[in-house]
């Protein structure tokens, strides 16, 4: 299998390091496994015989990769160039129009190229269309990393709970807001103070709007509902309230009564993202940047998964998706 | 696929009800799906054309099933009788010698019959031998229900975390002791009082030794270590301490310091079951009869699963194993 990676930011680079670390495993599944291309805003690297994963693992920009021509064209040119079997799409999420990821994914699927993506944008704006295109072309479109990072939600439901029917999904799907609410709960600080601290620690972005207004969590609601509950939702089908108006006083009152305020995404007949009171002893009441997802199933009852929602651990999901395409 | 069920106690009956409820799904996967035999201590029912799941679903003993001959022979006779493709073994766990489940499973595998079991006993005494026998005969031996009930641990690792390596597994694997410790923690009662209450509510057995001495959790350690970490352990390879000596005073001290005492099973280089202090805000700190399992993986980091460890929800695991055999 010949793989091309588009997007060489934190996730793209972490993914390359994971591939390098797990190369023996990957080659044991497919002895022809190789990374033939990597694209980023500077252009792209391409070698049909495979790029060197060891060298790719230690650079921070593709311009630093020595001994290979850097092409000036776009990722689309890379996808049109060679015999690529799998696109790994790791460009940043754009919830407005899904670009540039959407164009990359459509291009790949149209050419019969499998896709593994960590990019929520294309799925939020065009989930059904992309899945149908993948089906029509007989290729896979995998997106385990897009919701709750390292927690294997989609493959769990698809592969481990095949006899169950999902009645409801709810949980904490945004680590940044969970971090802020955790600091407010345990340290008594204001929203603004907690946000500032999160920004200083690299947990919140400079423009934190998408996280703190609940839009990021709503994107995950869209993907979960479309993927696991057969819906065809867009972002404006989710009722969203963020955490910006939560006061230290509200947190204190909740705490005294044995609750924490958490930003809860919920999917059943209604789709909402809103601050909710969660009992401190409840399995969903996890703190820091953790994510937690709870399924209500008709046979298994309530099943909760807790793990890392972002960061380097996310490549576990991308690697498993990659192995899924390989086998 | 022709299925035979051995053991018609609480789990066997719950499984039959789940099959009946999910018959359309099962038939959509395999239109020849039918239950041809059910055995219990009274004998067995057998009909090569299939027994009626609706009628099986509403009886509590196989002697109550009308319109079919009740054979006086054993489950072994049933397994030798007809063309059976899958044995569902749901007899009670016996940790001493694994019987009668061990003989049933060996018989089935030897005859090239797939096995789905909810019975820990045979796996605790002969895991490696049974897996090798299944492999030699080209059939599946599935046991998702044996550890942490409705939490799909084994299939999660096998199917959803294929790129990850497990560094450690630990968690709460016994619901009875978790219930007792929870009552002691929140109500301040003694071990004996909490145990009595658990017995009255049907959460603890009349002879609670295996649960409260940690043996049941140790059985699960054996199965987890053998299945997921390539070991070949027996029960006496696990270092076990139960909860019978835990005093209300110890619980109170822990609570004041922000901890709960939980019976924690742990598998890395060492295998232990022992009461441990768990921070109240830790994802593993779940209460009541819940089970919780935490994996430390090399890529995904820490992943925690929380769900029902026993009871009717367990049939979710058995049904998924059944679907796995069907496909």
XYZ file of C-alpha atoms in Angstrom:
654
model
C 0.000 0.000 0.000
C 1.216 3.440 -0.962
C 0.287 6.161 1.436
C 0.285 9.948 1.080
C -0.056 12.340 3.986
C -1.552 15.782 3.509
C -0.955 18.153 6.393
C 2.329 18.116 8.307
C 1.380 19.950 11.476
C 1.375 18.484 14.983
C -0.940 15.598 14.101
C 0.647 14.827 10.741
C 4.124 14.735 12.288
C 2.967 12.642 15.259
C 1.344 10.223 12.833
C 4.591 9.898 10.862
C 6.476 9.123 14.069
C 3.898 6.468 14.968
C 4.236 4.888 11.507
C 8.001 4.813 11.919
C 7.708 3.261 15.371
C 5.240 0.638 14.161
C 6.826 -0.070 10.789
C 7.535 -3.727 11.579
C 3.905 -4.286 12.476
C 2.692 -2.498 9.341
C 5.107 -4.413 7.094
C 4.042 -7.694 8.713
C 0.499 -6.913 7.544
C 1.532 -5.547 4.153
C 5.138 -5.930 3.037
C 4.596 -3.272 0.386
C 3.604 -0.625 2.901
C 5.306 2.706 2.218
C 4.766 6.431 2.499
C 5.254 7.862 -0.993
C 4.163 11.440 -0.463
C 3.823 14.188 2.125
C 2.173 17.514 1.334
C 1.922 20.718 3.296
C 1.516 24.399 2.462
C 5.140 24.576 1.208
C 4.503 21.959 -1.491
C 5.015 18.217 -1.409
C 7.563 15.440 -1.366
C 6.978 12.468 -3.625
C 8.910 9.277 -4.271
C 7.156 6.236 -5.707
C 9.720 3.982 -4.002
C 8.891 5.417 -0.605
C 10.165 8.244 1.557
C 12.355 7.526 4.553
C 10.171 7.446 7.657
C 13.130 7.800 9.987
C 14.117 11.069 8.362
C 10.514 12.277 8.110
C 10.142 11.593 11.824
C 12.727 14.111 12.926
C 11.839 17.137 10.792
C 9.271 19.806 11.606
C 8.694 21.068 8.051
C 8.819 19.167 4.791
C 11.339 21.717 3.466
C 13.839 20.212 5.931
C 13.732 16.780 4.266
C 16.992 16.357 2.372
C 17.773 14.286 -0.696
C 14.395 14.582 -2.327
C 12.939 17.179 -4.642
C 10.348 19.460 -3.063
C 7.567 19.969 -5.590
C 5.875 23.351 -5.523
C 2.381 22.113 -6.368
C -0.607 21.451 -4.195
C -1.807 18.329 -2.428
C -4.212 17.842 -5.335
C -1.256 17.601 -7.684
C 0.268 14.975 -5.396
C -2.971 12.975 -5.386
C -3.079 13.111 -9.186
C 0.548 12.238 -9.520
C 1.186 8.699 -8.633
C -0.345 5.443 -7.685
C -1.539 6.357 -4.228
C -3.761 3.905 -2.344
C -4.420 5.803 0.864
C -4.679 9.493 1.701
C -4.160 10.499 5.318
C -5.809 13.899 5.656
C -4.398 15.872 8.589
C -4.975 19.489 7.630
C -6.632 21.791 10.203
C -10.388 21.654 10.738
C -12.458 24.320 9.049
C -16.074 24.081 10.123
C -17.327 26.706 7.662
C -16.776 24.932 4.355
C -14.507 22.011 5.275
C -11.677 23.282 3.080
C -9.030 22.446 2.122
C -9.680 18.955 3.530
C -12.969 18.525 1.719
C -11.405 18.995 -1.707
C -8.557 16.630 -0.804
C -10.941 13.924 0.365
C -13.322 14.283 -2.587
C -10.363 14.124 -4.957
C -8.978 11.020 -3.279
C -12.277 9.145 -3.096
C -13.101 10.032 -6.694
C -9.789 8.510 -7.765
C -10.514 5.331 -5.778
C -8.092 6.214 -2.988
C -8.930 5.176 0.595
C -9.009 8.011 3.140
C -8.090 8.213 6.824
C -8.812 11.640 8.262
C -8.228 13.446 11.529
C -9.970 16.511 10.095
C -13.539 17.082 11.293
C -14.366 19.840 8.784
C -15.160 17.742 5.708
C -17.329 15.360 7.749
C -19.239 18.168 9.399
C -20.165 19.817 6.115
C -20.578 16.753 3.883
C -20.733 13.511 5.879
C -23.420 11.730 3.875
C -22.059 12.815 0.513
C -18.547 11.633 1.358
C -19.707 8.268 2.698
C -21.791 7.703 -0.416
C -18.889 8.650 -2.659
C -16.608 6.229 -0.792
C -19.200 3.480 -1.118
C -19.700 4.143 -4.832
C -15.959 3.965 -5.394
C -15.515 0.872 -3.227
C -13.010 2.504 -0.895
C -12.896 3.199 2.822
C -13.310 6.559 4.535
C -12.161 6.267 8.165
C -12.362 9.050 10.744
C -11.824 7.519 14.202
C -9.556 10.389 15.252
C -12.162 13.097 14.629
C -14.219 12.449 17.773
C -12.736 11.942 21.235
C -9.217 11.469 19.860
C -7.703 8.251 21.171
C -11.013 6.713 22.253
C -11.999 4.215 19.538
C -15.690 5.102 19.474
C -16.635 4.294 15.905
C -14.772 1.010 15.665
C -16.114 -0.017 19.073
C -19.698 0.360 17.926
C -19.066 -1.074 14.487
C -17.018 -4.070 15.579
C -17.630 -4.794 19.256
C -21.295 -3.976 19.806
C -22.850 -5.331 16.653
C -25.830 -6.837 18.440
C -26.666 -3.655 20.345
C -28.754 -0.684 19.355
C -27.698 2.774 20.543
C -30.420 4.649 22.379
C -28.402 7.664 23.415
C -24.849 9.005 23.263
C -23.658 11.731 25.574
C -20.453 12.925 27.058
C -17.591 15.367 27.323
C -16.205 15.785 23.818
C -14.015 18.865 24.198
C -10.864 18.761 26.296
C -10.222 22.518 26.336
C -13.531 23.377 27.971
C -13.172 20.447 30.352
C -9.802 21.793 31.422
C -11.256 25.272 31.987
C -14.231 23.928 33.965
C -11.919 21.685 35.985
C -9.737 24.641 36.999
C -12.814 26.662 37.910
C -14.124 23.724 39.979
C -10.963 22.883 41.893
C -9.238 26.290 42.063
C -12.217 28.619 42.209
C -10.845 30.829 39.445
C -12.973 32.750 36.925
C -13.647 31.639 33.380
C -11.310 34.319 32.048
C -8.478 33.294 34.369
C -8.877 29.625 33.550
C -8.992 30.382 29.833
C -5.842 32.473 30.048
C -4.056 29.678 31.865
C -5.257 27.151 29.264
C -3.920 29.393 26.504
C -0.551 29.728 28.247
C -0.331 25.949 28.535
C -1.232 25.425 24.871
C -4.519 23.748 25.770
C -6.652 26.549 24.350
C -5.972 28.302 21.056
C -5.362 32.013 20.752
C -8.875 32.333 19.343
C -10.711 29.941 21.647
C -14.167 30.711 20.242
C -14.860 27.339 18.646
C -14.043 25.500 21.866
C -15.605 27.742 24.502
C -18.749 28.448 22.483
C -19.334 24.694 22.117
C -18.906 24.594 18.334
C -16.142 21.998 18.422
C -18.296 19.693 20.554
C -21.226 20.325 18.203
C -19.073 19.211 15.254
C -18.517 15.920 17.053
C -22.236 15.603 17.710
C -22.822 15.943 13.960
C -20.280 13.238 13.135
C -21.514 10.852 15.861
C -25.175 11.258 14.935
C -24.507 10.843 11.223
C -22.142 7.920 11.649
C -23.725 5.912 14.449
C -27.380 6.884 14.378
C -28.005 7.153 10.654
C -28.779 10.869 10.654
C -27.937 13.506 8.049
C -27.254 16.508 10.262
C -25.366 19.712 9.783
C -23.904 21.998 12.409
C -27.028 24.165 12.619
C -29.095 21.111 13.592
C -27.347 21.120 16.978
C -28.586 23.311 19.803
C -25.413 24.828 21.269
C -24.635 26.734 24.465
C -21.019 27.390 25.418
C -19.334 27.872 28.793
C -18.408 31.573 28.624
C -21.186 32.689 30.964
C -20.448 30.224 33.751
C -19.515 32.065 36.936
C -17.369 30.899 39.870
C -20.534 31.282 41.972
C -22.428 28.763 39.838
C -19.523 26.335 40.077
C -19.384 26.738 43.856
C -23.103 26.133 44.272
C -22.906 23.015 42.123
C -19.883 21.747 44.019
C -21.580 22.173 47.388
C -24.503 20.128 46.136
C -22.195 17.331 44.968
C -22.033 18.229 41.279
C -19.609 19.574 38.720
C -20.634 21.700 35.752
C -19.516 20.006 32.548
C -20.075 20.859 28.889
C -22.200 17.875 27.846
C -22.897 16.869 24.268
C -26.007 14.742 23.966
C -27.542 12.823 21.081
C -30.899 11.088 21.109
C -34.018 12.522 19.488
C -32.500 15.925 20.224
C -28.957 17.079 19.667
C -27.554 19.510 22.181
C -24.305 20.863 23.560
C -24.748 22.688 26.859
C -23.344 23.031 30.388
C -24.981 20.438 32.653
C -24.728 19.373 36.263
C -22.975 16.016 36.569
C -22.834 14.231 39.966
C -19.244 14.101 41.209
C -19.468 10.301 41.542
C -20.810 9.772 38.038
C -18.554 7.901 35.550
C -18.793 10.861 33.154
C -17.418 13.263 35.744
C -13.832 13.247 34.515
C -11.479 16.152 34.882
C -8.587 17.942 33.197
C -8.430 17.604 29.421
C -9.989 14.114 29.432
C -12.880 13.225 27.182
C -15.645 10.818 28.211
C -18.330 9.228 26.067
C -21.293 7.320 27.391
C -23.465 5.019 25.327
C -26.877 3.808 26.350
C -27.351 0.520 24.527
C -30.394 -1.736 24.476
C -28.499 -4.840 25.661
C -25.200 -3.687 27.200
C -26.859 -0.895 29.169
C -24.606 2.050 29.934
C -21.051 1.893 28.729
C -18.594 4.732 29.350
C -15.248 5.301 27.671
C -12.705 7.753 29.000
C -9.476 8.797 27.337
C -7.435 11.469 25.630
C -9.485 13.606 23.284
C -6.625 15.401 21.573
C -2.869 15.495 21.260
C -0.375 12.856 20.277
C -2.548 9.980 21.539
C -4.904 10.694 18.645
C -2.502 8.910 16.300
C -3.579 5.632 17.925
C -6.932 6.100 16.190
C -5.293 7.077 12.892
C -2.961 4.099 13.034
C -5.802 1.711 13.722
C -7.745 3.213 10.811
C -4.660 2.732 8.656
C -4.407 -0.929 9.684
C -8.103 -1.274 8.896
C -7.440 -0.103 5.349
C -4.446 -2.452 5.065
C -6.487 -5.533 5.979
C -25.709 -21.959 11.774
C -27.057 -24.420 14.293
C -26.580 -23.390 17.869
C -26.799 -25.374 21.095
C -26.950 -23.792 24.528
C -25.644 -25.632 27.572
C -26.720 -24.153 30.879
C -30.179 -22.643 31.304
C -29.690 -20.540 34.415
C -29.976 -16.769 34.628
C -27.386 -16.120 31.913
C -28.559 -18.900 29.598
C -32.150 -17.699 29.801
C -31.180 -14.042 29.344
C -29.144 -15.039 26.299
C -32.124 -16.883 24.796
C -34.284 -13.796 25.302
C -31.647 -11.658 23.580
C -31.516 -14.072 20.639
C -35.285 -13.925 20.342
C -35.249 -10.139 20.487
C -32.498 -9.905 17.873
C -33.668 -12.719 15.615
C -34.194 -10.446 12.604
C -30.645 -9.146 12.884
C -29.221 -12.661 13.268
C -31.241 -13.990 10.315
C -30.129 -11.021 8.192
C -26.555 -12.182 8.782
C -27.294 -15.904 8.429
C -30.715 -16.960 7.211
C -30.067 -20.487 8.487
C -29.561 -19.331 12.061
C -31.425 -21.507 14.567
C -31.160 -22.860 18.084
C -31.349 -26.642 17.796
C -30.585 -27.695 21.358
C -30.717 -26.536 24.954
C -29.209 -28.599 27.774
C -29.407 -28.238 31.527
C -29.169 -30.601 34.492
C -32.628 -32.032 33.728
C -31.509 -33.237 30.290
C -31.801 -31.556 26.930
C -34.123 -30.470 24.174
C -33.112 -31.148 20.593
C -34.725 -30.450 17.266
C -32.626 -30.283 14.100
C -35.199 -27.953 12.546
C -34.840 -25.476 15.379
C -36.528 -24.870 18.713
C -38.988 -22.020 19.116
C -37.141 -19.052 20.626
C -40.346 -17.320 21.613
C -41.390 -20.283 23.737
C -37.859 -20.795 25.101
C -37.843 -17.136 26.127
C -40.706 -17.432 28.572
C -39.804 -20.616 30.459
C -37.528 -20.894 33.480
C -36.657 -24.603 33.139
C -36.297 -26.678 30.022
C -38.816 -29.164 31.436
C -41.471 -26.465 30.898
C -40.954 -26.429 27.122
C -43.954 -28.159 25.566
C -44.244 -30.049 22.307
C -40.731 -31.425 22.239
C -39.243 -34.557 23.732
C -36.996 -33.957 26.734
C -33.984 -36.244 26.403
C -32.551 -37.571 29.664
C -28.914 -37.552 28.553
C -26.144 -35.089 29.233
C -24.922 -32.056 27.332
C -22.193 -34.276 25.906
C -24.852 -36.489 24.356
C -26.425 -33.384 22.816
C -23.079 -32.285 21.386
C -22.573 -35.757 19.881
C -26.065 -35.907 18.551
C -26.549 -33.600 15.692
C -24.918 -31.206 13.388
C -24.166 -28.431 15.809
C -22.013 -25.522 14.667
C -21.837 -23.433 17.822
C -21.921 -24.282 21.522
C -22.902 -21.519 23.913
C -21.531 -22.612 27.292
C -23.371 -20.933 30.175
C -22.956 -23.362 33.071
C -21.737 -21.955 36.405
C -18.075 -21.160 36.922
C -16.005 -23.712 38.819
C -12.526 -22.400 39.456
C -11.188 -25.675 40.873
C -11.242 -27.884 37.800
C -13.399 -25.927 35.338
C -16.069 -28.658 35.218
C -18.517 -29.335 33.760
C -17.806 -26.490 31.336
C -14.306 -27.683 30.514
C -15.523 -31.076 29.283
C -18.278 -29.406 27.258
C -15.856 -27.002 25.590
C -13.209 -29.642 24.889
C -15.864 -31.903 23.412
C -17.218 -29.125 21.199
C -13.843 -27.904 19.953
C -12.691 -31.465 19.287
C -15.745 -31.983 17.095
C -15.036 -28.756 15.198
C -17.789 -26.806 16.925
C -17.291 -23.090 17.640
C -17.678 -22.054 21.274
C -19.000 -18.895 22.940
C -18.680 -19.086 26.725
C -19.733 -16.986 29.683
C -18.059 -19.513 31.995
C -14.698 -18.440 33.421
C -13.783 -21.841 34.888
C -12.514 -23.620 31.774
C -10.428 -20.593 30.759
C -8.894 -20.219 34.191
C -7.725 -23.835 34.352
C -6.859 -24.444 30.687
C -6.698 -21.227 28.664
C -3.706 -22.037 26.490
C -4.767 -25.639 25.860
C -8.260 -24.599 24.790
C -7.030 -21.832 22.489
C -4.587 -24.230 20.852
C -7.284 -26.848 20.420
C -9.592 -24.275 18.818
C -6.808 -23.172 16.505
C -5.938 -26.757 15.538
C -9.575 -27.457 14.726
C -10.037 -24.183 12.848
C -12.888 -22.969 15.044
C -13.447 -19.950 17.253
C -13.463 -19.872 21.048
C -14.974 -16.581 22.230
C -15.244 -15.465 25.848
C -16.048 -11.746 25.911
C -18.609 -12.206 28.696
C -16.137 -13.784 31.129
C -14.393 -10.549 32.133
C -16.223 -7.322 33.014
C -19.526 -8.576 31.603
C -20.952 -6.101 29.137
C -17.675 -4.222 28.582
C -16.227 -5.485 25.284
C -12.624 -5.695 26.450
C -11.249 -8.462 24.298
C -12.846 -7.379 21.058
C -11.823 -3.777 21.747
C -8.163 -4.722 21.985
C -8.318 -7.213 19.144
C -10.258 -5.054 16.714
C -10.005 -1.399 17.713
C -6.485 -1.003 19.096
C -4.504 -3.126 16.684
C -1.642 -0.675 16.430
C -1.233 -0.309 20.186
C 0.747 -2.356 22.656
C -0.678 -2.879 26.129
C 1.704 -1.873 28.898
C -0.622 -2.428 31.829
C -4.222 -3.376 32.574
C -5.850 -2.592 35.876
C -9.269 -2.017 37.251
C -12.301 -3.039 39.231
C -13.330 -6.460 37.947
C -15.740 -7.623 40.630
C -19.091 -5.913 41.103
C -19.979 -7.578 44.412
C -16.945 -6.256 46.246
C -17.359 -2.867 44.608
C -20.915 -2.730 45.907
C -19.773 -3.647 49.434
C -16.936 -1.092 49.400
C -19.296 1.549 48.016
C -21.770 0.995 50.869
C -18.944 1.150 53.387
C -17.681 4.374 51.798
C -20.968 6.243 51.532
C -22.932 4.790 54.472
C -20.136 4.102 56.929
C -21.357 0.555 57.578
C -19.105 -2.392 58.436
C -17.972 -5.039 55.975
C -20.349 -7.575 57.554
C -23.332 -5.229 57.323
C -22.584 -4.310 53.727
C -22.124 -7.977 52.823
C -25.428 -8.920 54.438
C -27.197 -6.191 52.502
C -25.549 -7.318 49.266
C -26.742 -10.872 49.937
C -30.280 -9.675 50.615
C -30.284 -7.773 47.333
C -28.940 -10.771 45.385
C -25.659 -9.002 44.623
C -23.581 -11.369 46.760
C -24.025 -15.136 46.831
C -24.859 -17.078 49.972
C -21.254 -18.241 50.019
C -19.503 -14.988 49.080
C -15.975 -16.364 49.547
C -14.877 -16.260 45.911
C -15.911 -12.637 45.570
C -14.801 -11.139 48.883
C -11.506 -13.048 48.985
C -10.623 -11.694 45.542
C -10.640 -15.070 43.767
C -13.220 -14.039 41.166
C -11.160 -10.967 40.270
C -8.036 -13.152 40.138
C -9.777 -15.455 37.629
C -10.310 -12.431 35.403
C -6.661 -11.446 35.802
C -5.683 -14.909 34.559
C -7.939 -14.636 31.500
C -6.851 -11.065 30.682
C -3.143 -11.815 31.046
C -3.375 -15.003 28.998
C -5.560 -13.499 26.307
C -4.162 -10.009 25.895
C -0.602 -10.242 27.109
C 0.428 -13.656 25.820
C 0.927 -15.228 29.240
C 0.201 -18.772 30.374
C -0.916 -18.159 33.940
C -2.975 -20.125 36.404
C -4.856 -18.883 39.433
C -1.942 -19.440 41.803
C 0.205 -17.087 39.721
C -1.889 -14.175 40.989
C -1.112 -12.530 44.311
C -4.522 -12.100 45.963
C -5.777 -10.123 48.956
C -9.507 -9.795 49.579
C -11.587 -7.101 51.264
C -12.742 -8.943 54.405
C -10.319 -7.157 56.724
C -11.178 -3.632 55.620
C -12.578 -1.649 58.530
C -14.927 1.356 58.526
C -12.059 3.277 60.115
C -9.764 2.594 57.163
C -12.514 3.681 54.764
C -13.082 6.895 56.745
C -9.397 7.772 56.797
C -9.147 7.202 53.054
C -12.260 9.258 52.403
C -10.987 12.209 54.428
C -7.795 12.177 52.368
C -9.779 12.202 49.095
C -9.600 8.503 48.307
C -11.827 5.449 48.132
C -10.636 1.930 48.880
C -11.273 -0.271 45.835
C -10.385 -3.874 45.085
C -7.968 -3.375 42.209
C -6.808 -6.083 39.844
C -3.532 -5.202 38.147
C -1.566 -6.834 35.363
C 1.877 -5.823 34.183
C 5.036 -7.696 35.103
C 3.241 -8.639 38.307
C -0.319 -9.886 38.706
C -2.139 -8.785 41.803
C -5.601 -8.367 43.259
C -5.653 -6.191 46.362
C -7.449 -3.276 48.025
C -5.894 -0.005 46.869
C -6.467 3.682 47.458
C -8.009 5.314 44.400
C -8.398 9.125 44.240
C -12.077 10.081 44.275
C -11.627 12.049 41.049
C -9.882 9.226 39.198
C -11.738 7.682 36.214
C -11.442 4.240 37.847
C -13.242 5.404 40.973
C -16.681 4.077 40.023
C -19.252 2.964 42.540
C -22.045 0.467 43.101
C -21.764 -2.765 41.146
C -19.983 -1.115 38.195
C -16.809 -2.536 36.740
C -14.010 -0.388 35.335
C -11.011 -1.415 33.282
C -8.089 0.810 32.451
C -5.546 0.138 29.753
C -2.187 1.811 29.483
C -1.304 1.666 25.800
C 1.881 2.797 24.093
C 0.085 5.102 21.626
C -3.419 5.756 22.965
C -2.193 6.398 26.493
C -4.704 5.634 29.198
C -8.107 4.400 28.144
C -10.792 3.533 30.696
C -13.975 1.548 30.115
C -16.819 1.486 32.605
C -19.903 -0.697 32.469
C -21.913 -3.548 33.884
C -19.769 -6.451 35.024
C -22.531 -8.964 35.578
C -26.239 -9.523 35.122
C -28.427 -9.415 32.069
C -26.228 -6.872 30.273
C -23.612 -9.625 29.908
C -25.617 -11.107 27.037
C -24.505 -8.125 24.934
C -21.024 -9.661 24.979
C -22.353 -13.150 24.240
C -24.489 -11.881 21.382
C -21.568 -10.023 19.860
C -19.423 -13.157 20.153
C -22.223 -15.075 18.457
C -22.334 -12.564 15.597
C -18.569 -12.872 15.357
C -18.921 -16.615 14.798
C -21.705 -16.033 12.253
C -19.584 -13.723 10.111
